[in-house]
Short mmCIF file of C-alpha atoms in Angstrom, two decimals:
data_model
loop_
_atom_site.label_atom_id
_atom_site.label_comp_id
_atom_site.label_asym_id
_atom_site.label_seq_id
_atom_site.Cartn_x
_atom_site.Cartn_y
_atom_site.Cartn_z
CA MET A 21 -85.07 8.23 28.04
CA ARG A 22 -86.18 4.74 27.01
CA LYS A 23 -88.27 2.78 29.50
CA ILE A 24 -90.04 -0.57 29.19
CA ILE A 25 -92.91 -1.56 31.49
CA LEU A 26 -94.58 -4.98 31.31
CA ILE A 27 -98.07 -5.47 32.72
CA THR A 28 -99.14 -9.09 32.98
CA GLY A 29 -101.92 -11.14 34.51
CA GLY A 30 -104.91 -13.28 33.72
CA GLN A 31 -107.86 -12.52 31.49
CA ARG A 32 -110.04 -9.70 32.89
CA SER A 33 -107.53 -8.92 35.63
CA GLY A 34 -107.49 -5.19 34.81
CA LYS A 35 -104.28 -5.13 32.75
CA SER A 36 -105.47 -2.86 29.93
CA ARG A 37 -107.26 -0.46 32.23
CA TYR A 38 -104.19 -0.16 34.43
CA ALA A 39 -101.90 0.33 31.39
CA GLU A 40 -104.16 3.08 30.06
CA GLU A 41 -104.34 4.85 33.43
CA LEU A 42 -100.56 4.65 33.77
CA ALA A 43 -100.06 6.04 30.26
CA LEU A 44 -102.42 8.95 30.97
CA SER A 45 -100.54 9.71 34.19
CA LEU A 46 -97.35 10.03 32.11
CA SER A 47 -98.73 11.84 29.04
CA THR A 48 -101.75 13.90 28.02
CA HIS A 49 -101.64 12.35 24.51
CA PRO A 50 -100.42 8.75 24.69
CA VAL A 51 -100.29 6.26 21.83
CA TYR A 52 -102.23 3.00 21.81
CA VAL A 53 -100.92 0.23 19.56
CA ALA A 54 -103.48 -2.52 19.04
CA THR A 55 -101.90 -5.75 17.83
CA ALA A 56 -105.12 -7.70 17.36
CA HIS A 57 -106.22 -9.25 14.13
CA VAL A 58 -109.98 -8.71 13.95
CA TRP A 59 -111.31 -12.21 13.35
CA ASP A 60 -115.07 -11.64 13.54
CA GLU A 61 -117.85 -9.11 14.20
CA GLU A 62 -117.94 -9.72 17.97
CA PHE A 63 -114.23 -8.92 18.20
CA HIS A 64 -114.70 -5.86 15.97
CA GLN A 65 -117.36 -4.55 18.40
CA ARG A 66 -114.96 -5.17 21.30
CA VAL A 67 -112.28 -3.10 19.53
CA LEU A 68 -114.73 -0.23 18.91
CA LYS A 69 -115.80 -0.28 22.58
CA HIS A 70 -112.17 -0.03 23.70
CA GLN A 71 -111.47 2.86 21.30
CA GLN A 72 -114.52 4.78 22.52
CA ARG A 73 -113.55 4.22 26.16
CA ARG A 74 -110.06 5.63 25.57
CA GLY A 75 -111.29 8.85 24.01
CA PRO A 76 -109.83 11.43 21.62
CA GLN A 77 -106.63 12.17 23.56
CA TRP A 78 -105.21 8.86 22.34
CA THR A 79 -103.41 8.26 19.05
CA ASN A 80 -104.64 4.83 17.93
CA ILE A 81 -102.48 2.60 15.75
CA GLU A 82 -103.63 -0.78 14.44
CA GLU A 83 -100.56 -2.93 13.76
CA GLU A 84 -100.61 -6.71 13.77
CA ARG A 85 -96.89 -7.37 13.39
CA LEU A 86 -94.41 -4.67 12.40
CA LEU A 87 -94.51 -2.28 15.34
CA SER A 88 -91.17 -0.76 14.32
CA ARG A 89 -92.82 0.81 11.25
CA HIS A 90 -94.23 3.43 13.60
CA ASP A 91 -92.19 6.31 14.98
CA VAL A 92 -93.13 6.77 18.63
CA THR A 93 -90.04 8.71 19.66
CA ASN A 94 -90.57 10.65 22.92
CA ARG A 95 -94.08 9.26 23.34
CA VAL A 96 -95.77 7.07 25.93
CA VAL A 97 -97.01 3.96 24.15
CA VAL A 98 -99.34 1.20 25.29
CA ILE A 99 -98.92 -2.01 23.27
CA ASP A 100 -101.94 -4.22 23.81
CA CYS A 101 -101.11 -6.97 23.67
CA ILE A 102 -98.14 -9.32 23.39
CA THR A 103 -100.46 -12.35 23.35
CA LEU A 104 -102.25 -11.26 20.20
CA TRP A 105 -98.98 -10.06 18.68
CA CYS A 106 -97.51 -13.54 19.27
CA THR A 107 -100.62 -15.10 17.74
CA ASN A 108 -100.02 -13.20 14.51
CA TYR A 109 -96.43 -14.47 14.26
CA PHE A 110 -97.38 -17.99 15.40
CA TYR A 111 -99.91 -18.52 12.65
CA ASP A 112 -97.69 -16.93 10.01
CA SER A 113 -94.97 -19.43 10.92
CA SER A 114 -97.45 -22.25 10.31
CA LEU A 115 -97.50 -21.29 6.62
CA SER A 116 -94.02 -22.78 6.24
CA GLY A 117 -95.57 -26.12 5.29
CA THR A 118 -95.17 -27.95 8.59
CA ALA A 119 -98.09 -29.63 10.33
CA LEU A 120 -97.64 -27.50 13.45
CA PRO A 121 -96.55 -23.86 13.79
CA ASP A 122 -92.81 -23.35 14.18
CA VAL A 123 -92.37 -21.90 17.68
CA GLU A 124 -88.65 -21.18 17.29
CA GLU A 125 -89.21 -19.33 14.01
CA ALA A 126 -92.04 -17.25 15.48
CA LEU A 127 -90.11 -16.49 18.68
CA ALA A 128 -87.01 -15.36 16.78
CA ALA A 129 -89.07 -13.08 14.55
CA ILE A 130 -91.03 -11.46 17.35
CA LYS A 131 -87.91 -10.92 19.50
CA GLU A 132 -86.20 -9.26 16.54
CA GLU A 133 -89.19 -6.98 15.98
CA PHE A 134 -89.42 -6.19 19.72
CA ASN A 135 -85.74 -5.16 19.71
CA ARG A 136 -86.17 -2.93 16.63
CA PHE A 137 -89.29 -1.26 18.05
CA THR A 138 -87.89 -0.61 21.52
CA GLN A 139 -84.69 0.99 20.21
CA GLN A 140 -86.67 4.23 20.05
CA GLU A 141 -86.49 6.71 22.93
CA ALA A 142 -89.98 6.25 24.36
CA THR A 143 -91.88 4.82 27.30
CA PHE A 144 -93.25 1.43 26.25
CA ILE A 145 -96.05 -0.15 28.28
CA PHE A 146 -96.56 -3.72 27.09
CA VAL A 147 -99.66 -5.66 28.14
CA THR A 148 -99.63 -9.46 28.12
CA ASN A 149 -101.50 -12.48 29.41
CA GLU A 150 -100.18 -15.21 31.66
CA ILE A 151 -101.78 -18.10 29.82
CA GLY A 152 -99.48 -20.76 31.24
CA CYS A 153 -100.83 -20.60 34.80
CA GLY A 154 -103.36 -23.35 34.20
CA GLY A 155 -102.85 -27.03 33.44
CA VAL A 156 -101.04 -28.40 30.42
CA SER A 157 -103.32 -28.51 27.39
CA THR A 158 -104.12 -31.76 25.65
CA ASP A 159 -103.93 -29.89 22.32
CA ALA A 160 -100.49 -29.80 20.61
CA ILE A 161 -101.05 -26.39 19.01
CA GLN A 162 -102.16 -24.86 22.31
CA ARG A 163 -99.09 -26.29 24.07
CA ARG A 164 -96.84 -24.79 21.38
CA PHE A 165 -98.53 -21.40 21.65
CA THR A 166 -98.31 -21.44 25.45
CA ASP A 167 -94.58 -22.13 25.11
CA LEU A 168 -94.16 -19.24 22.65
CA GLN A 169 -96.16 -16.87 24.86
CA GLY A 170 -94.29 -17.86 28.01
CA TRP A 171 -90.87 -17.47 26.40
CA MET A 172 -91.80 -14.09 24.92
CA ASN A 173 -93.14 -12.89 28.28
CA GLN A 174 -89.85 -13.94 29.89
CA TYR A 175 -87.89 -12.12 27.20
CA VAL A 176 -89.83 -8.87 27.59
CA ALA A 177 -89.67 -9.11 31.39
CA SER A 178 -85.89 -9.53 31.20
CA LYS A 179 -85.66 -6.29 29.19
CA ALA A 180 -88.25 -4.40 31.27
CA ASP A 181 -87.47 -1.73 33.84
CA GLU A 182 -90.74 -2.54 35.61
CA VAL A 183 -93.03 -5.57 35.70
CA VAL A 184 -96.51 -5.40 37.23
CA TRP A 185 -98.72 -8.43 37.91
CA MET A 186 -102.44 -7.66 37.91
CA VAL A 187 -104.60 -9.65 40.34
CA SER A 188 -108.34 -8.91 40.47
CA GLY A 189 -107.73 -5.30 39.39
CA ILE A 190 -104.90 -4.76 41.87
CA PRO A 191 -101.39 -4.01 40.57
CA VAL A 192 -98.61 -5.95 42.31
CA GLU A 193 -95.08 -4.74 41.57
CA ILE A 194 -92.82 -7.65 40.56
CA LYS A 195 -89.76 -5.82 39.25
CA HIS A 196 -88.60 -2.22 39.48
CA LEU A 197 -85.15 -1.09 38.39
CA PHE A 198 -83.96 2.30 39.51
CA LYS A 199 -81.69 3.90 36.96
CA LYS A 200 -79.38 6.81 37.68
CA GLU A 201 -79.79 9.65 35.25
#
């Protein structure tokens, strides 16, 4: 059975920890898909720390864009995170020669990839950030990225069976659909 769970919240709200605990409650050998592009040494050390914390029971996949290349049929999969995944598409769209990244182009591409990936029979646990909760940025690129992120979060939430908002390490259920089997 296919199931999509979205875990959202602010930075350091406990999203990843909660997603990992949930995955381990559903499977003894879950999959972790890291969407981050490693920009510098500090971020590389952060990635290593996360991998060590998860331990050997996890299958780790590093994939910046094309999640659907990976067969996760009948697995429990944590995708961490939509924000970094969107970043990879956002900056690729900026290569089209325009002064600012093309939000519509990036959004269409990431939605298409999301749909391809989640066609598999698996339990998908997507982690994302709510970056639009603050004020409106004075920076045009940041405003465009916040739009992209917000629209992608809405899209995933509309497809999700469950949505959980993390507040100070506490999960708050936002959406839960009960499906008859």
